[in-house]
Amino acid sequence: MEGDRIADKHASKQIVEAEQHSLAASVILHLLPGVLILVFFVTVTPLLTERGLPTLLCLFLAAAVVLIPFELGYLLYQARRSNKTFSLGGTILYRQKIPAWQYFALIPPVLVWALVSYFVIAPGIQDSWKSEYFAWLPAWFSLDYNIADCSKAALWVTWLMGLLFNGIAGPIVEELYFRGYLLPRISRLRGWAPLLNVLLFSVYHFFTPWRNLERILALLPGAYIIQWKKNIYLGMIPHCLLNTTGMLLMAPMLFK
């Protein structure tokens, strides 16, 4: 027990002493992958939708060929630069061990709050914002664009890619990058760090700006819990569960 406490204190000290990013650097590192995703989405989506493929497929392709390679690649680059190895152990922080019961105590409230934010509080607001402030965007910016006109084969490919890259791989990499790498490096901001992290993470989704309110509401409590417990798995598990649930709920809409 005493050894565990000493190890935890040492881990906490490492986190506090983690290299701190300037605000400018942090903003750039939060938003740059989102800019790259947006460029890919805007470039590829018109071409693929003209060929009968859904907008959703373009988004999931962006996760596969931009989000994951850039964010994971940057983490591996930092690990190699700092540790002379591709091990992420010294690069991904907030991996402090917690008792198993704390996962069961903390994750369900985070999930429930996120679901309430997504499905109860935000839908009317996001629809209003989309029609009032973003009506000028091309029709294919809507993620449900042209679904009814797509073949079953295209929809199956879309759904399977979404389950893999939006439901599992994407959230894992995002949590490693945003909460395991970026959040500890603005820890000097204390209570403001999770707020800044979530605000920038929400804006990073440039392809759905009308959903910023729901993302911020849904994710903010979890970010504070991650900082409090110094444990990114408290965010990674709900993120994967929420996105996977979203893909499962999307199936009836795709295959009706």
PDB file of N, CA and C in Angstrom, residues 57-135:
ATOM      1  N   LEU A  57     -19.944   8.558 -45.282  1.00  0.00           N
ATOM      2  CA  LEU A  57     -18.769   7.781 -45.662  1.00  0.00           C
ATOM      3  C   LEU A  57     -17.549   8.686 -45.783  1.00  0.00           C
ATOM      4  N   CYS A  58     -17.742   9.879 -46.322  1.00  0.00           N
ATOM      5  CA  CYS A  58     -16.634  10.839 -46.463  1.00  0.00           C
ATOM      6  C   CYS A  58     -16.086  11.221 -45.092  1.00  0.00           C
ATOM      7  N   LEU A  59     -16.990  11.393 -44.126  1.00  0.00           N
ATOM      8  CA  LEU A  59     -16.557  11.740 -42.775  1.00  0.00           C
ATOM      9  C   LEU A  59     -15.764  10.598 -42.142  1.00  0.00           C
ATOM     10  N   PHE A  60     -16.242   9.381 -42.307  1.00  0.00           N
ATOM     11  CA  PHE A  60     -15.536   8.240 -41.726  1.00  0.00           C
ATOM     12  C   PHE A  60     -14.201   8.002 -42.435  1.00  0.00           C
ATOM     13  N   LEU A  61     -14.149   8.288 -43.732  1.00  0.00           N
ATOM     14  CA  LEU A  61     -12.870   8.229 -44.444  1.00  0.00           C
ATOM     15  C   LEU A  61     -11.891   9.253 -43.880  1.00  0.00           C
ATOM     16  N   ALA A  62     -12.401  10.432 -43.545  1.00  0.00           N
ATOM     17  CA  ALA A  62     -11.543  11.464 -42.955  1.00  0.00           C
ATOM     18  C   ALA A  62     -10.948  10.985 -41.640  1.00  0.00           C
ATOM     19  N   ALA A  63     -11.742  10.270 -40.853  1.00  0.00           N
ATOM     20  CA  ALA A  63     -11.222   9.717 -39.603  1.00  0.00           C
ATOM     21  C   ALA A  63     -10.111   8.707 -39.877  1.00  0.00           C
ATOM     22  N   ALA A  64     -10.294   7.911 -40.928  1.00  0.00           N
ATOM     23  CA  ALA A  64      -9.329   6.852 -41.236  1.00  0.00           C
ATOM     24  C   ALA A  64      -8.033   7.385 -41.831  1.00  0.00           C
ATOM     25  N   VAL A  65      -8.120   8.396 -42.703  1.00  0.00           N
ATOM     26  CA  VAL A  65      -6.927   8.817 -43.453  1.00  0.00           C
ATOM     27  C   VAL A  65      -6.345  10.149 -42.978  1.00  0.00           C
ATOM     28  N   VAL A  66      -7.070  10.868 -42.101  1.00  0.00           N
ATOM     29  CA  VAL A  66      -6.541  12.140 -41.598  1.00  0.00           C
ATOM     30  C   VAL A  66      -6.445  12.127 -40.077  1.00  0.00           C
ATOM     31  N   LEU A  67      -7.564  11.930 -39.399  1.00  0.00           N
ATOM     32  CA  LEU A  67      -7.601  12.028 -37.937  1.00  0.00           C
ATOM     33  C   LEU A  67      -6.603  11.075 -37.290  1.00  0.00           C
ATOM     34  N   ILE A  68      -6.759   9.798 -37.559  1.00  0.00           N
ATOM     35  CA  ILE A  68      -5.917   8.803 -36.888  1.00  0.00           C
ATOM     36  C   ILE A  68      -4.449   8.934 -37.296  1.00  0.00           C
ATOM     37  N   PRO A  69      -4.117   9.023 -38.593  1.00  0.00           N
ATOM     38  CA  PRO A  69      -2.700   9.167 -38.950  1.00  0.00           C
ATOM     39  C   PRO A  69      -2.050  10.423 -38.375  1.00  0.00           C
ATOM     40  N   PHE A  70      -2.766  11.563 -38.407  1.00  0.00           N
ATOM     41  CA  PHE A  70      -2.146  12.791 -37.914  1.00  0.00           C
ATOM     42  C   PHE A  70      -1.970  12.745 -36.403  1.00  0.00           C
ATOM     43  N   GLU A  71      -3.051  12.464 -35.665  1.00  0.00           N
ATOM     44  CA  GLU A  71      -2.981  12.548 -34.207  1.00  0.00           C
ATOM     45  C   GLU A  71      -2.083  11.466 -33.622  1.00  0.00           C
ATOM     46  N   LEU A  72      -2.239  10.233 -34.096  1.00  0.00           N
ATOM     47  CA  LEU A  72      -1.371   9.164 -33.601  1.00  0.00           C
ATOM     48  C   LEU A  72       0.060   9.370 -34.086  1.00  0.00           C
ATOM     49  N   GLY A  73       0.209   9.826 -35.323  1.00  0.00           N
ATOM     50  CA  GLY A  73       1.544  10.090 -35.846  1.00  0.00           C
ATOM     51  C   GLY A  73       2.264  11.170 -35.059  1.00  0.00           C
ATOM     52  N   TYR A  74       1.531  12.217 -34.665  1.00  0.00           N
ATOM     53  CA  TYR A  74       2.148  13.288 -33.886  1.00  0.00           C
ATOM     54  C   TYR A  74       2.583  12.772 -32.514  1.00  0.00           C
ATOM     55  N   LEU A  75       1.757  11.939 -31.904  1.00  0.00           N
ATOM     56  CA  LEU A  75       2.115  11.369 -30.603  1.00  0.00           C
ATOM     57  C   LEU A  75       3.364  10.496 -30.720  1.00  0.00           C
ATOM     58  N   LEU A  76       3.435   9.695 -31.762  1.00  0.00           N
ATOM     59  CA  LEU A  76       4.612   8.844 -31.960  1.00  0.00           C
ATOM     60  C   LEU A  76       5.858   9.682 -32.244  1.00  0.00           C
ATOM     61  N   TYR A  77       5.673  10.771 -32.993  1.00  0.00           N
ATOM     62  CA  TYR A  77       6.795  11.680 -33.260  1.00  0.00           C
ATOM     63  C   TYR A  77       7.313  12.290 -31.959  1.00  0.00           C
ATOM     64  N   GLN A  78       6.403  12.746 -31.103  1.00  0.00           N
ATOM     65  CA  GLN A  78       6.812  13.330 -29.830  1.00  0.00           C
ATOM     66  C   GLN A  78       7.490  12.294 -28.938  1.00  0.00           C
ATOM     67  N   ALA A  79       6.963  11.066 -28.961  1.00  0.00           N
ATOM     68  CA  ALA A  79       7.580  10.006 -28.163  1.00  0.00           C
ATOM     69  C   ALA A  79       9.001   9.726 -28.645  1.00  0.00           C
ATOM     70  N   ARG A  80       9.165   9.651 -29.948  1.00  0.00           N
ATOM     71  CA  ARG A  80      10.492   9.388 -30.519  1.00  0.00           C
ATOM     72  C   ARG A  80      11.446  10.534 -30.220  1.00  0.00           C
ATOM     73  N   ARG A  81      10.947  11.762 -30.317  1.00  0.00           N
ATOM     74  CA  ARG A  81      11.788  12.937 -30.077  1.00  0.00           C
ATOM     75  C   ARG A  81      12.221  13.020 -28.617  1.00  0.00           C
ATOM     76  N   SER A  82      11.306  12.690 -27.711  1.00  0.00           N
ATOM     77  CA  SER A  82      11.588  12.857 -26.282  1.00  0.00           C
ATOM     78  C   SER A  82      12.275  11.644 -25.663  1.00  0.00           C
ATOM     79  N   ASN A  83      11.862  10.448 -26.083  1.00  0.00           N
ATOM     80  CA  ASN A  83      12.303   9.234 -25.398  1.00  0.00           C
ATOM     81  C   ASN A  83      13.201   8.342 -26.246  1.00  0.00           C
ATOM     82  N   LYS A  84      13.463   8.762 -27.512  1.00  0.00           N
ATOM     83  CA  LYS A  84      14.264   7.949 -28.435  1.00  0.00           C
ATOM     84  C   LYS A  84      13.622   6.586 -28.698  1.00  0.00           C
ATOM     85  N   THR A  85      12.332   6.499 -28.496  1.00  0.00           N
ATOM     86  CA  THR A  85      11.587   5.269 -28.734  1.00  0.00           C
ATOM     87  C   THR A  85      10.166   5.641 -29.115  1.00  0.00           C
ATOM     88  N   PHE A  86       9.463   4.718 -29.744  1.00  0.00           N
ATOM     89  CA  PHE A  86       8.083   4.985 -30.129  1.00  0.00           C
ATOM     90  C   PHE A  86       7.092   4.619 -29.026  1.00  0.00           C
ATOM     91  N   SER A  87       7.595   4.271 -27.856  1.00  0.00           N
ATOM     92  CA  SER A  87       6.705   3.996 -26.730  1.00  0.00           C
ATOM     93  C   SER A  87       6.032   5.287 -26.276  1.00  0.00           C
ATOM     94  N   LEU A  88       4.718   5.238 -26.069  1.00  0.00           N
ATOM     95  CA  LEU A  88       3.965   6.433 -25.683  1.00  0.00           C
ATOM     96  C   LEU A  88       3.911   6.631 -24.172  1.00  0.00           C
ATOM     97  N   GLY A  89       4.621   5.788 -23.421  1.00  0.00           N
ATOM     98  CA  GLY A  89       4.524   5.839 -21.969  1.00  0.00           C
ATOM     99  C   GLY A  89       4.820   7.198 -21.366  1.00  0.00           C
ATOM    100  N   GLY A  90       5.860   7.872 -21.855  1.00  0.00           N
ATOM    101  CA  GLY A  90       6.200   9.171 -21.297  1.00  0.00           C
ATOM    102  C   GLY A  90       5.529  10.333 -21.990  1.00  0.00           C
ATOM    103  N   THR A  91       4.766  10.047 -23.033  1.00  0.00           N
ATOM    104  CA  THR A  91       4.096  11.094 -23.810  1.00  0.00           C
ATOM    105  C   THR A  91       2.631  11.217 -23.434  1.00  0.00           C
ATOM    106  N   ILE A  92       1.960  10.082 -23.264  1.00  0.00           N
ATOM    107  CA  ILE A  92       0.555  10.063 -22.858  1.00  0.00           C
ATOM    108  C   ILE A  92       0.500  10.037 -21.344  1.00  0.00           C
ATOM    109  N   LEU A  93       0.009  11.095 -20.753  1.00  0.00           N
ATOM    110  CA  LEU A  93      -0.085  11.195 -19.299  1.00  0.00           C
ATOM    111  C   LEU A  93      -1.528  10.927 -18.863  1.00  0.00           C
ATOM    112  N   TYR A  94      -1.817  11.214 -17.616  1.00  0.00           N
ATOM    113  CA  TYR A  94      -3.153  10.953 -17.053  1.00  0.00           C
ATOM    114  C   TYR A  94      -3.530   9.484 -17.225  1.00  0.00           C
ATOM    115  N   ARG A  95      -2.619   8.598 -16.814  1.00  0.00           N
ATOM    116  CA  ARG A  95      -2.879   7.158 -16.824  1.00  0.00           C
ATOM    117  C   ARG A  95      -2.744   6.599 -15.411  1.00  0.00           C
ATOM    118  N   GLN A  96      -3.033   7.437 -14.434  1.00  0.00           N
ATOM    119  CA  GLN A  96      -2.900   7.036 -13.043  1.00  0.00           C
ATOM    120  C   GLN A  96      -3.908   5.937 -12.712  1.00  0.00           C
ATOM    121  N   LYS A  97      -3.468   4.917 -12.008  1.00  0.00           N
ATOM    122  CA  LYS A  97      -4.354   3.810 -11.660  1.00  0.00           C
ATOM    123  C   LYS A  97      -5.385   4.255 -10.630  1.00  0.00           C
ATOM    124  N   ILE A  98      -6.600   3.742 -10.793  1.00  0.00           N
ATOM    125  CA  ILE A  98      -7.668   3.990  -9.823  1.00  0.00           C
ATOM    126  C   ILE A  98      -8.328   2.657  -9.507  1.00  0.00           C
ATOM    127  N   PRO A  99      -8.974   2.542  -8.349  1.00  0.00           N
ATOM    128  CA  PRO A  99      -9.685   1.295  -8.030  1.00  0.00           C
ATOM    129  C   PRO A  99     -10.770   1.005  -9.059  1.00  0.00           C
ATOM    130  N   ALA A 100     -11.026  -0.266  -9.297  1.00  0.00           N
ATOM    131  CA  ALA A 100     -12.011  -0.661 -10.307  1.00  0.00           C
ATOM    132  C   ALA A 100     -13.386  -0.079 -10.015  1.00  0.00           C
ATOM    133  N   TRP A 101     -13.736   0.032  -8.722  1.00  0.00           N
ATOM    134  CA  TRP A 101     -15.080   0.506  -8.391  1.00  0.00           C
ATOM    135  C   TRP A 101     -15.297   1.946  -8.847  1.00  0.00           C
ATOM    136  N   GLN A 102     -14.208   2.712  -8.973  1.00  0.00           N
ATOM    137  CA  GLN A 102     -14.370   4.100  -9.400  1.00  0.00           C
ATOM    138  C   GLN A 102     -14.801   4.197 -10.862  1.00  0.00           C
ATOM    139  N   TYR A 103     -14.402   3.240 -11.682  1.00  0.00           N
ATOM    140  CA  TYR A 103     -14.904   3.218 -13.060  1.00  0.00           C
ATOM    141  C   TYR A 103     -16.416   3.037 -13.071  1.00  0.00           C
ATOM    142  N   PHE A 104     -16.899   2.118 -12.234  1.00  0.00           N
ATOM    143  CA  PHE A 104     -18.339   1.853 -12.182  1.00  0.00           C
ATOM    144  C   PHE A 104     -19.100   3.004 -11.529  1.00  0.00           C
ATOM    145  N   ALA A 105     -18.421   3.751 -10.665  1.00  0.00           N
ATOM    146  CA  ALA A 105     -19.083   4.873  -9.995  1.00  0.00           C
ATOM    147  C   ALA A 105     -19.097   6.134 -10.846  1.00  0.00           C
ATOM    148  N   LEU A 106     -18.051   6.342 -11.645  1.00  0.00           N
ATOM    149  CA  LEU A 106     -17.898   7.611 -12.358  1.00  0.00           C
ATOM    150  C   LEU A 106     -18.363   7.569 -13.812  1.00  0.00           C
ATOM    151  N   ILE A 107     -18.214   6.444 -14.484  1.00  0.00           N
ATOM    152  CA  ILE A 107     -18.557   6.391 -15.912  1.00  0.00           C
ATOM    153  C   ILE A 107     -20.060   6.476 -16.174  1.00  0.00           C
ATOM    154  N   PRO A 108     -20.923   5.744 -15.443  1.00  0.00           N
ATOM    155  CA  PRO A 108     -22.366   5.845 -15.727  1.00  0.00           C
ATOM    156  C   PRO A 108     -22.930   7.260 -15.648  1.00  0.00           C
ATOM    157  N   PRO A 109     -22.595   8.070 -14.618  1.00  0.00           N
ATOM    158  CA  PRO A 109     -23.113   9.448 -14.622  1.00  0.00           C
ATOM    159  C   PRO A 109     -22.634  10.267 -15.820  1.00  0.00           C
ATOM    160  N   VAL A 110     -21.388  10.046 -16.235  1.00  0.00           N
ATOM    161  CA  VAL A 110     -20.868  10.749 -17.412  1.00  0.00           C
ATOM    162  C   VAL A 110     -21.666  10.359 -18.652  1.00  0.00           C
ATOM    163  N   LEU A 111     -21.948   9.067 -18.791  1.00  0.00           N
ATOM    164  CA  LEU A 111     -22.726   8.588 -19.931  1.00  0.00           C
ATOM    165  C   LEU A 111     -24.138   9.147 -19.918  1.00  0.00           C
ATOM    166  N   VAL A 112     -24.777   9.099 -18.760  1.00  0.00           N
ATOM    167  CA  VAL A 112     -26.161   9.583 -18.662  1.00  0.00           C
ATOM    168  C   VAL A 112     -26.227  11.066 -18.998  1.00  0.00           C
ATOM    169  N   TRP A 113     -25.300  11.848 -18.442  1.00  0.00           N
ATOM    170  CA  TRP A 113     -25.310  13.282 -18.722  1.00  0.00           C
ATOM    171  C   TRP A 113     -25.074  13.557 -20.206  1.00  0.00           C
ATOM    172  N   ALA A 114     -24.152  12.823 -20.810  1.00  0.00           N
ATOM    173  CA  ALA A 114     -23.888  13.013 -22.239  1.00  0.00           C
ATOM    174  C   ALA A 114     -25.123  12.681 -23.071  1.00  0.00           C
ATOM    175  N   LEU A 115     -25.812  11.596 -22.741  1.00  0.00           N
ATOM    176  CA  LEU A 115     -27.016  11.212 -23.478  1.00  0.00           C
ATOM    177  C   LEU A 115     -28.116  12.251 -23.317  1.00  0.00           C
ATOM    178  N   VAL A 116     -28.273  12.765 -22.100  1.00  0.00           N
ATOM    179  CA  VAL A 116     -29.268  13.821 -21.872  1.00  0.00           C
ATOM    180  C   VAL A 116     -28.918  15.062 -22.688  1.00  0.00           C
ATOM    181  N   SER A 117     -27.637  15.407 -22.714  1.00  0.00           N
ATOM    182  CA  SER A 117     -27.205  16.582 -23.481  1.00  0.00           C
ATOM    183  C   SER A 117     -27.467  16.397 -24.964  1.00  0.00           C
ATOM    184  N   TYR A 118     -27.120  15.219 -25.485  1.00  0.00           N
ATOM    185  CA  TYR A 118     -27.248  14.963 -26.923  1.00  0.00           C
ATOM    186  C   TYR A 118     -28.699  14.830 -27.374  1.00  0.00           C
ATOM    187  N   PHE A 119     -29.511  14.149 -26.569  1.00  0.00           N
ATOM    188  CA  PHE A 119     -30.839  13.771 -27.053  1.00  0.00           C
ATOM    189  C   PHE A 119     -31.992  14.554 -26.433  1.00  0.00           C
ATOM    190  N   VAL A 120     -31.750  15.270 -25.332  1.00  0.00           N
ATOM    191  CA  VAL A 120     -32.834  15.999 -24.664  1.00  0.00           C
ATOM    192  C   VAL A 120     -32.623  17.509 -24.736  1.00  0.00           C
ATOM    193  N   ILE A 121     -31.459  17.971 -24.304  1.00  0.00           N
ATOM    194  CA  ILE A 121     -31.219  19.415 -24.199  1.00  0.00           C
ATOM    195  C   ILE A 121     -30.931  20.051 -25.551  1.00  0.00           C
ATOM    196  N   ALA A 122     -30.057  19.419 -26.331  1.00  0.00           N
ATOM    197  CA  ALA A 122     -29.482  20.099 -27.494  1.00  0.00           C
ATOM    198  C   ALA A 122     -30.247  20.021 -28.808  1.00  0.00           C
ATOM    199  N   PRO A 123     -31.012  18.958 -29.101  1.00  0.00           N
ATOM    200  CA  PRO A 123     -31.539  18.813 -30.468  1.00  0.00           C
ATOM    201  C   PRO A 123     -32.277  20.025 -31.014  1.00  0.00           C
ATOM    202  N   GLY A 124     -33.186  20.600 -30.253  1.00  0.00           N
ATOM    203  CA  GLY A 124     -33.922  21.768 -30.740  1.00  0.00           C
ATOM    204  C   GLY A 124     -33.020  22.952 -30.994  1.00  0.00           C
ATOM    205  N   ILE A 125     -32.029  23.128 -30.122  1.00  0.00           N
ATOM    206  CA  ILE A 125     -31.104  24.254 -30.256  1.00  0.00           C
ATOM    207  C   ILE A 125     -30.235  24.083 -31.491  1.00  0.00           C
ATOM    208  N   GLN A 126     -29.698  22.882 -31.684  1.00  0.00           N
ATOM    209  CA  GLN A 126     -28.797  22.684 -32.826  1.00  0.00           C
ATOM    210  C   GLN A 126     -29.549  22.808 -34.144  1.00  0.00           C
ATOM    211  N   ASP A 127     -30.804  22.346 -34.188  1.00  0.00           N
ATOM    212  CA  ASP A 127     -31.592  22.494 -35.418  1.00  0.00           C
ATOM    213  C   ASP A 127     -31.834  23.967 -35.725  1.00  0.00           C
ATOM    214  N   SER A 128     -32.105  24.738 -34.668  1.00  0.00           N
ATOM    215  CA  SER A 128     -32.332  26.173 -34.845  1.00  0.00           C
ATOM    216  C   SER A 128     -31.065  26.867 -35.331  1.00  0.00           C
ATOM    217  N   TRP A 129     -29.934  26.545 -34.717  1.00  0.00           N
ATOM    218  CA  TRP A 129     -28.663  27.157 -35.123  1.00  0.00           C
ATOM    219  C   TRP A 129     -28.305  26.793 -36.552  1.00  0.00           C
ATOM    220  N   LYS A 130     -28.549  25.532 -36.906  1.00  0.00           N
ATOM    221  CA  LYS A 130     -28.200  25.080 -38.250  1.00  0.00           C
ATOM    222  C   LYS A 130     -28.997  25.831 -39.306  1.00  0.00           C
ATOM    223  N   SER A 131     -30.299  25.994 -39.079  1.00  0.00           N
ATOM    224  CA  SER A 131     -31.146  26.664 -40.069  1.00  0.00           C
ATOM    225  C   SER A 131     -30.936  28.173 -40.070  1.00  0.00           C
ATOM    226  N   GLU A 132     -30.577  28.732 -38.905  1.00  0.00           N
ATOM    227  CA  GLU A 132     -30.462  30.190 -38.804  1.00  0.00           C
ATOM    228  C   GLU A 132     -29.085  30.708 -39.197  1.00  0.00           C
ATOM    229  N   TYR A 133     -28.029  29.987 -38.805  1.00  0.00           N
ATOM    230  CA  TYR A 133     -26.675  30.509 -38.997  1.00  0.00           C
ATOM    231  C   TYR A 133     -25.854  29.760 -40.050  1.00  0.00           C
ATOM    232  N   PHE A 134     -26.279  28.546 -40.411  1.00  0.00           N
ATOM    233  CA  PHE A 134     -25.451  27.745 -41.317  1.00  0.00           C
ATOM    234  C   PHE A 134     -26.215  27.255 -42.538  1.00  0.00           C
ATOM    235  N   ALA A 135     -27.309  27.938 -42.859  1.00  0.00           N
ATOM    236  CA  ALA A 135     -28.101  27.548 -44.035  1.00  0.00           C
ATOM    237  C   ALA A 135     -27.325  27.759 -45.333  1.00  0.00           C
TER     238      ALA A 135
END
